[in-house]
Coordinates of C-alpha atoms in Angstrom, one line a residue:
X9 CA -0.2 0.3 -0.3
X10 CA 1.4 3.3 -0.6
X11 CA 2.9 5.3 2.2
X12 CA 1.4 8.3 0.9
X13 CA -2.0 7.3 1.5
X14 CA -4.0 8.5 5.1
X15 CA -5.2 5.5 6.9
X16 CA -9.1 6.7 8.1
X17 CA -11.8 4.7 9.9
X18 CA -15.6 5.1 8.2
X19 CA -16.6 6.9 11.3
X20 CA -14.1 9.5 10.8
X21 CA -15.4 9.6 7.1
X22 CA -18.9 10.0 7.3
X23 CA -21.0 13.0 6.7
X24 CA -21.3 15.8 9.8
X25 CA -25.0 15.3 9.8
X26 CA -27.5 12.9 11.6
X27 CA -27.6 9.2 10.7
X28 CA -24.8 9.6 8.5
X29 CA -24.2 5.9 9.2
X30 CA -27.3 4.1 10.1
X31 CA -29.8 1.6 9.6
X32 CA -33.1 0.2 8.1
X33 CA -36.2 0.2 10.1
X34 CA -36.5 -2.1 12.3
X35 CA -39.1 -5.2 11.0
X36 CA -42.7 -4.2 12.5
X37 CA -41.8 -0.3 11.7
X38 CA -42.3 -1.5 8.0
X39 CA -44.5 -4.0 6.9
X40 CA -46.1 -5.9 3.4
X41 CA -49.2 -3.6 4.6
X42 CA -47.1 0.0 4.5
X43 CA -46.8 -0.9 0.6
X44 CA -48.3 1.1 -1.6
X45 CA -48.3 1.8 -5.9
X46 CA -45.9 4.5 -6.2
X47 CA -44.2 6.5 -3.3
X48 CA -40.7 6.1 -2.1
X49 CA -38.8 3.4 -3.2
X50 CA -37.5 1.2 -0.6
X51 CA -34.3 -0.5 -1.2
X52 CA -34.0 -4.2 -0.6
X53 CA -31.1 -7.0 -1.5
X54 CA -31.9 -7.0 -5.3
X55 CA -31.6 -3.4 -5.8
X56 CA -27.6 -4.1 -4.4
X57 CA -27.4 -7.7 -6.6
X58 CA -26.3 -5.8 -10.1
X59 CA -24.2 -2.7 -10.8
X60 CA -24.0 -0.1 -8.8
X61 CA -27.9 0.3 -8.3
X62 CA -30.9 -1.9 -9.8
X63 CA -33.4 0.5 -10.4
X64 CA -36.1 -1.6 -10.8
X65 CA -38.3 -4.5 -8.6
X66 CA -39.4 -1.5 -6.0
X67 CA -41.8 -1.5 -3.4
X68 CA -42.8 1.6 -2.2
X69 CA -44.1 3.4 0.8
X70 CA -45.9 6.7 0.8
X71 CA -43.9 10.6 1.6
X72 CA -44.9 9.9 5.4
X73 CA -44.5 6.8 6.0
X74 CA -40.8 7.9 4.6
X75 CA -40.9 11.1 7.0
X76 CA -41.5 8.3 10.1
X77 CA -39.2 6.3 8.8
X78 CA -36.6 9.6 8.6
X79 CA -33.3 8.1 10.3
X80 CA -33.5 4.9 7.5
X81 CA -33.6 7.9 4.4
X82 CA -31.1 7.6 1.6
X83 CA -30.1 10.3 -0.8
X84 CA -28.2 10.5 -4.2
X85 CA -24.8 9.6 -3.6
X86 CA -25.3 7.5 -0.1
X87 CA -23.7 3.8 0.1
X88 CA -26.3 1.1 0.8
X89 CA -24.8 -2.0 2.2
X90 CA -26.4 -5.5 3.0
X91 CA -26.1 -6.1 6.8
X92 CA -28.3 -9.5 6.9
X93 CA -29.2 -12.0 4.4
X94 CA -26.5 -11.7 1.2
X95 CA -23.8 -10.4 2.8
X96 CA -21.0 -8.8 0.5
X97 CA -23.6 -6.5 -1.1
X98 CA -22.9 -2.8 -1.6
X99 CA -25.1 -0.2 -3.7
X100 CA -23.9 3.2 -4.5
X101 CA -27.6 5.4 -5.4
X102 CA -26.1 7.2 -8.4
X103 CA -26.4 11.1 -8.5
X104 CA -28.7 11.1 -11.3
X105 CA -30.9 8.4 -10.1
X106 CA -34.7 7.7 -10.7
X107 CA -35.4 9.2 -6.9
X108 CA -34.9 11.9 -5.2
X109 CA -35.1 9.7 -1.8
X110 CA -35.0 6.2 -0.5
X111 CA -35.5 4.2 2.7
X112 CA -33.1 1.2 3.1
X113 CA -35.3 -1.8 4.0
X114 CA -35.0 -4.4 7.7
X115 CA -31.6 -5.9 6.3
X116 CA -29.8 -3.1 4.9
X117 CA -27.3 -0.2 6.4
X118 CA -27.1 3.5 4.6
X119 CA -23.3 5.7 4.7
X120 CA -23.8 9.1 3.9
X121 CA -20.0 10.5 3.3
X122 CA -18.1 13.3 4.1
X123 CA -17.5 14.7 0.3
X124 CA -14.7 17.2 1.5
X125 CA -13.0 14.2 2.4
X126 CA -13.6 11.3 0.2
X127 CA -15.7 10.6 -3.2
X128 CA -18.0 8.8 -2.2
X129 CA -17.3 6.4 -5.2
X130 CA -13.8 5.8 -4.4
X131 CA -15.4 4.6 -1.2
X132 CA -18.0 2.8 -2.8
X133 CA -15.0 0.8 -5.4
X134 CA -13.1 0.2 -2.1
X135 CA -16.0 -2.0 -0.2
X136 CA -16.2 -3.6 -4.0
X137 CA -12.5 -4.8 -3.7
X138 CA -11.5 -8.2 -2.0
X139 CA -10.1 -5.3 0.5
X140 CA -13.0 -4.1 1.4
X141 CA -15.0 -6.7 1.2
X142 CA -12.6 -9.0 3.5
X143 CA -12.9 -5.6 5.8
X144 CA -17.0 -6.1 5.3
X145 CA -17.3 -9.3 6.3
X146 CA -14.8 -10.4 9.2
X147 CA -17.6 -9.6 12.1
X148 CA -19.7 -12.0 10.2
X149 CA -22.0 -14.4 11.9
X150 CA -23.0 -17.0 10.0
X151 CA -25.9 -18.8 12.6
X152 CA -29.5 -18.4 11.0
X153 CA -29.1 -15.8 8.7
X154 CA -26.0 -14.9 7.9
X155 CA -25.5 -11.3 9.8
X156 CA -23.1 -9.0 10.4
X157 CA -21.8 -9.1 14.0
X158 CA -23.3 -5.3 15.8
X159 CA -23.4 -3.9 11.8
X160 CA -22.8 -0.1 12.7
X161 CA -20.3 -0.5 15.2
X162 CA -18.5 -2.8 12.4
X163 CA -18.9 -0.4 9.6
X164 CA -17.8 2.5 12.1
X165 CA -14.6 0.7 12.5
X166 CA -13.5 -0.3 8.7
X167 CA -10.4 1.4 7.8
X168 CA -9.8 2.9 4.2
X169 CA -6.7 3.9 3.0
X170 CA -7.3 7.1 1.4
X171 CA -5.0 9.0 -1.1
X172 CA -5.8 12.9 -2.0
X173 CA -9.0 13.9 -3.3
X174 CA -7.8 14.2 -6.9
X175 CA -6.5 10.8 -6.8
X176 CA -9.6 9.5 -6.1
X177 CA -11.2 11.0 -8.4
X178 CA -8.6 9.5 -11.1
X179 CA -9.1 6.2 -9.9
X180 CA -12.8 6.3 -9.8
X181 CA -12.5 7.9 -13.5
X182 CA -10.9 4.5 -14.5
X183 CA -13.2 2.3 -12.8
X184 CA -16.4 4.5 -13.5
X185 CA -16.0 4.7 -17.3
X186 CA -15.1 0.8 -17.8
X187 CA -18.6 0.2 -15.5
X188 CA -20.4 2.7 -17.8
X189 CA -19.5 0.7 -21.0
X190 CA -20.6 -2.2 -19.2
X191 CA -23.8 -1.3 -18.3
X192 CA -24.6 0.8 -21.8
X193 CA -23.9 -2.6 -23.4
X194 CA -26.3 -4.6 -21.2
X195 CA -29.1 -1.6 -21.5
X196 CA -28.4 -2.2 -25.4
X197 CA -28.4 -5.7 -25.0
X198 CA -31.9 -5.9 -23.5
X199 CA -33.2 -3.7 -26.2
X200 CA -32.2 -5.9 -28.4
X201 CA -33.5 -8.9 -27.0
X202 CA -36.9 -7.1 -26.0
X203 CA -36.9 -5.8 -30.3
X204 CA -36.5 -10.1 -30.7
X205 CA -39.2 -10.9 -28.7
X206 CA -41.3 -8.1 -30.1
X207 CA -41.0 -9.9 -34.0
X208 CA -41.5 -13.3 -32.5
X209 CA -45.0 -12.1 -30.7
X210 CA -45.7 -10.3 -34.4
X211 CA -44.8 -13.2 -36.4
X212 CA -46.1 -16.3 -34.3
X213 CA -48.2 -14.8 -31.9
X214 CA -50.5 -12.3 -33.3
X215 CA -49.5 -14.2 -36.6
X216 CA -48.8 -10.6 -38.8
X217 CA -45.8 -12.3 -39.9
X218 CA -45.6 -11.5 -43.8
X219 CA -47.4 -13.2 -46.7
X220 CA -46.4 -14.2 -50.1
X221 CA -47.5 -10.4 -50.8
X222 CA -45.2 -9.4 -48.1
X223 CA -48.3 -7.8 -46.1
X224 CA -49.3 -8.9 -42.4
X225 CA -51.6 -12.2 -42.4
X226 CA -53.9 -11.9 -40.3
X227 CA -54.8 -7.7 -41.2
X228 CA -54.4 -8.8 -45.0
X229 CA -57.1 -11.6 -44.4
X230 CA -55.2 -14.6 -44.0
X231 CA -57.0 -18.3 -43.5
X232 CA -56.8 -19.7 -40.3
X233 CA -58.6 -22.7 -39.1
X234 CA -59.1 -24.4 -35.6
X235 CA -56.5 -26.8 -33.5
X236 CA -56.2 -27.8 -29.8
X237 CA -54.5 -24.6 -29.2
X238 CA -56.9 -22.1 -30.9
X239 CA -57.3 -21.0 -34.1
X240 CA -54.0 -20.9 -36.0
X241 CA -53.0 -20.0 -39.9
X242 CA -53.7 -22.2 -42.4
X243 CA -51.2 -25.2 -43.3
X244 CA -49.7 -24.3 -39.9
X245 CA -49.4 -27.8 -37.7
X246 CA -49.7 -28.5 -33.7
X247 CA -46.3 -30.1 -32.7
X248 CA -44.2 -31.3 -29.5
X249 CA -41.3 -30.0 -29.0
X250 CA -39.5 -33.1 -29.8
X251 CA -40.8 -32.9 -33.1
X252 CA -38.8 -29.6 -33.4
X253 CA -35.7 -30.2 -31.6
X254 CA -33.8 -32.6 -29.7
X255 CA -33.3 -32.6 -26.1
X256 CA -30.7 -33.7 -23.9
X257 CA -31.2 -34.1 -20.0
X258 CA -27.8 -33.3 -17.9
X259 CA -26.2 -36.1 -15.7
X260 CA -23.8 -35.2 -12.6
X261 CA -20.1 -36.6 -12.4
X262 CA -19.2 -37.6 -9.4
X263 CA -18.0 -34.3 -7.4
X264 CA -14.3 -36.1 -7.1
X265 CA -14.0 -34.5 -11.0
X266 CA -14.7 -30.8 -10.5
X267 CA -12.3 -28.1 -9.6
X268 CA -12.2 -24.8 -10.4
X269 CA -8.5 -24.7 -12.0
X270 CA -10.0 -24.6 -15.8
X271 CA -9.3 -28.4 -16.4
X272 CA -11.9 -30.5 -18.2
X273 CA -15.0 -28.2 -19.6
X274 CA -17.1 -25.8 -17.5
X275 CA -19.0 -27.7 -15.4
X276 CA -23.1 -26.2 -14.2
X277 CA -25.7 -27.8 -13.1
X278 CA -28.1 -25.2 -11.8
X279 CA -28.7 -21.5 -12.7
X280 CA -26.5 -20.3 -9.9
X281 CA -24.2 -19.5 -12.2
X282 CA -26.7 -18.3 -15.0
X283 CA -25.8 -14.5 -16.4
X284 CA -28.0 -12.3 -19.1
X285 CA -27.3 -14.5 -21.6
X286 CA -24.5 -16.8 -20.7
X287 CA -23.3 -18.6 -17.9
X288 CA -20.3 -17.3 -15.8
X289 CA -17.8 -20.5 -15.8
X290 CA -16.1 -21.0 -12.4
X291 CA -16.6 -24.5 -11.9
X292 CA -15.1 -27.3 -14.1
X293 CA -14.8 -30.9 -14.9
X294 CA -12.9 -33.4 -16.7
X295 CA -15.6 -36.0 -16.6
X296 CA -17.5 -35.2 -19.4
X297 CA -20.4 -37.2 -19.2
X298 CA -23.2 -34.9 -20.7
X299 CA -21.9 -32.6 -23.0
X300 CA -23.9 -29.6 -24.0
X301 CA -22.4 -28.2 -27.1
X302 CA -21.7 -24.4 -27.9
X303 CA -24.7 -22.9 -28.8
X304 CA -27.2 -25.2 -27.2
X305 CA -30.4 -23.6 -25.6
X306 CA -30.0 -24.4 -21.6
X307 CA -32.7 -24.7 -19.8
X308 CA -33.8 -25.8 -16.1
X309 CA -35.2 -28.3 -15.1
X310 CA -35.1 -28.7 -11.8
X311 CA -36.8 -25.2 -9.1
X312 CA -37.1 -22.8 -10.7
X313 CA -37.9 -24.8 -13.3
X314 CA -38.0 -23.1 -17.2
X315 CA -34.7 -20.9 -17.3
X316 CA -33.0 -20.3 -20.2
X317 CA -28.9 -19.3 -20.8
X318 CA -27.1 -20.0 -24.2
X319 CA -24.4 -21.9 -23.7
X320 CA -21.1 -19.6 -25.1
X321 CA -18.8 -23.0 -25.7
X322 CA -19.4 -26.6 -25.0
X323 CA -19.6 -27.5 -21.0
X324 CA -21.0 -30.1 -19.1
X325 CA -24.2 -30.4 -17.6
X326 CA -25.6 -31.7 -14.1
X327 CA -28.6 -33.0 -13.8
X328 CA -30.5 -29.5 -13.2
X329 CA -29.8 -28.8 -16.5
X330 CA -31.2 -30.1 -20.3
X331 CA -29.8 -28.9 -23.2
X332 CA -32.0 -28.0 -26.4
X333 CA -31.2 -27.7 -30.3
X334 CA -33.7 -27.0 -33.1
X335 CA -33.3 -29.9 -36.0
X336 CA -33.6 -27.6 -38.5
X337 CA -30.6 -25.9 -37.1
X338 CA -32.8 -22.6 -36.3
X339 CA -32.1 -21.9 -32.3
X340 CA -32.8 -18.6 -33.0
X341 CA -36.2 -19.4 -33.4
X342 CA -36.4 -21.7 -30.7
X343 CA -34.6 -19.9 -28.1
X344 CA -37.6 -17.2 -28.4
X345 CA -40.5 -19.8 -28.6
X346 CA -39.4 -21.2 -25.6
X347 CA -38.9 -17.8 -23.9
X348 CA -42.5 -17.4 -24.4
X349 CA -43.6 -20.6 -23.2
X350 CA -41.6 -20.3 -19.8
X351 CA -42.6 -17.0 -19.8
X352 CA -46.4 -18.1 -19.4
X353 CA -45.2 -20.4 -16.5
X354 CA -43.5 -18.2 -14.7
X355 CA -46.5 -15.4 -14.5
X356 CA -48.5 -18.5 -12.5
X357 CA -45.2 -19.2 -9.4
X358 CA -42.5 -17.3 -9.7
X359 CA -40.3 -20.4 -12.2
X360 CA -41.5 -22.4 -9.2
X361 CA -44.8 -24.4 -10.2
X362 CA -43.2 -27.4 -10.6
X363 CA -40.1 -28.8 -8.8
X364 CA -38.8 -30.6 -11.4
X365 CA -39.7 -31.3 -15.3
X366 CA -38.7 -34.5 -17.1
X367 CA -37.3 -35.6 -20.2
X368 CA -41.1 -36.2 -21.1
X369 CA -42.8 -34.0 -19.8
X370 CA -40.3 -31.2 -22.2
X371 CA -41.2 -33.2 -24.7
X372 CA -44.8 -33.1 -24.9
X373 CA -44.7 -29.9 -24.4
X374 CA -47.6 -28.6 -27.0
X375 CA -46.1 -25.8 -29.6
X376 CA -47.6 -24.5 -32.7
X377 CA -45.3 -25.3 -36.2
X378 CA -45.3 -22.6 -38.5
X379 CA -44.3 -23.8 -41.9
X380 CA -39.7 -24.0 -42.2
X381 CA -39.8 -21.2 -44.5
X382 CA -41.7 -18.4 -42.2
X383 CA -39.3 -20.1 -40.1
X384 CA -36.2 -19.6 -41.9
X385 CA -37.4 -16.3 -42.4
X386 CA -37.6 -15.4 -38.7
X387 CA -34.1 -17.0 -38.1
X388 CA -32.1 -15.1 -40.7
X389 CA -33.5 -11.3 -38.9
X390 CA -32.8 -12.6 -35.4
X391 CA -30.3 -14.5 -35.5
X392 CA -27.9 -11.1 -35.8
X393 CA -29.7 -9.6 -33.2
X394 CA -28.5 -12.4 -31.1
X395 CA -25.0 -12.1 -32.9
X396 CA -25.2 -8.9 -31.6
X397 CA -25.8 -9.8 -28.0
X398 CA -23.0 -12.0 -28.4
X399 CA -20.0 -9.4 -29.0
X400 CA -21.6 -7.1 -27.0
X401 CA -21.6 -9.4 -23.7
X402 CA -18.3 -10.9 -24.4
X403 CA -16.9 -6.8 -24.2
X404 CA -18.6 -7.0 -21.1
X405 CA -16.8 -9.8 -20.1
X406 CA -13.4 -8.2 -21.4
X407 CA -14.0 -5.0 -19.6
X408 CA -15.3 -6.9 -16.5
X409 CA -11.8 -8.9 -16.5
X410 CA -10.0 -5.4 -16.9
X411 CA -12.1 -3.7 -14.0
X412 CA -11.6 -6.8 -11.3
X413 CA -7.9 -7.0 -12.0
X414 CA -7.9 -3.1 -11.7
X415 CA -9.4 -2.6 -8.8
X416 CA -7.2 -4.4 -5.9
X417 CA -4.5 -2.7 -7.4
X418 CA -5.7 0.6 -7.8
X419 CA -7.7 0.4 -4.5
X420 CA -4.1 -0.2 -2.5
X421 CA -1.9 2.5 -4.1
X422 CA 0.2 -1.0 -6.1
X423 CA -0.6 1.3 -9.1
X424 CA -0.8 4.9 -9.4
X425 CA -2.7 6.8 -12.0
X426 CA -0.7 10.4 -13.2
X427 CA -2.7 13.3 -11.4
X428 CA 0.1 16.1 -12.4
X429 CA -1.6 17.1 -16.0
X430 CA -4.9 16.5 -17.3
X431 CA -5.8 13.4 -19.0
X432 CA -9.1 12.3 -20.8
X433 CA -10.5 9.2 -19.4
X434 CA -9.1 6.7 -22.4
X435 CA -5.8 7.8 -21.7
X436 CA -6.0 6.7 -17.7
X437 CA -7.3 3.1 -19.2
X438 CA -4.7 2.9 -21.3
X439 CA -2.3 3.6 -18.2
X440 CA -3.5 1.9 -15.8
X441 CA -4.8 -1.2 -18.4
X442 CA -0.8 -0.8 -19.0
X443 CA 0.4 -1.1 -15.6
X444 CA -2.2 -4.1 -14.5
X445 CA -0.3 -6.0 -17.2
X446 CA 3.2 -5.1 -16.4
X447 CA 2.3 -6.1 -12.9
X448 CA 0.8 -8.8 -13.2

């Protein structure tokens, strides 16, 4: 660690205001009946699970209730920590956040920083680093629900190495630029997938696929006929999933074949390492019992049932997963078909309507089967969208790898960033990335 940096406790860098460090309300002070459709959002663990702050899936309380819980109010620039449940989660409310104030839930606590001493984003990145995580979790109790013992006191006593404010800002510029690019890529991917899903719905649910004259089929008077799934375009059929795809169920090898050193192929047996579209590879296996080929659609067959990902390389699958492939080489079409099938199931049970689903049950799922000409036309359009999603996802992985390599080195002072003259963010990234490569 750089000898020039000061060491300060969190208690010394908190803002000089009441409740600068505070817990969420006691459970009895915020109950389900307090939730309303609109109002002040409550930050829960799920909001700390993606990026700096996941601004979706909030529950809300009224302004009056938020006033009543004044000590647990949080504002842009505040850090939020989980002290009970999924420990290690940390987020920061962006300065351009969707709401002007929030309330932290019973399992969270918040920190308002003194911005004359620290850049709140620097503190956030400190707690995302392995040094900060170690400090945050060193007083953990694992009896019952995992929790940080005496959470406020523990947080106050954590020591943070602090460079001067201008160097903090340079470090934040580098890490923030990487995170911003990752968030932008993810937002683009979300939009691309929504476009593909909208096109699938228009063609195969609303039956507005282009007819022989290039006009929307249903709106142009296309003919329909009865089927066991309702009216379908004339000439289309009802099939089972086994008629349009190959389905392989996973089988778990003995654990003695598992490793985390990259030997063999990546191994997955559930959704725990699922990503937005592609799984993260943390466990490997040398016994290649059941291998899902690259581009196979992965489906969870044990609770939660029906979650989808795509194999970005050959992987070994255990008994919690299946691998599905189109028999006419149209996996993009099949992917969006499966998303629609299991999205409907989710409406009834959040994916837990079944504890498990057998191969036979998957095979017998009934689907509307369009003509292969229409499927291939759809595939030719959407596979380009899916390829773009794949490229952006790979770039996110690369950027995250750079960030995670740089983070501990920057936060410990092992890598110093120049502050003696102005550099734009791109120049700073090159300096830091070169240093990371040289020193790694």
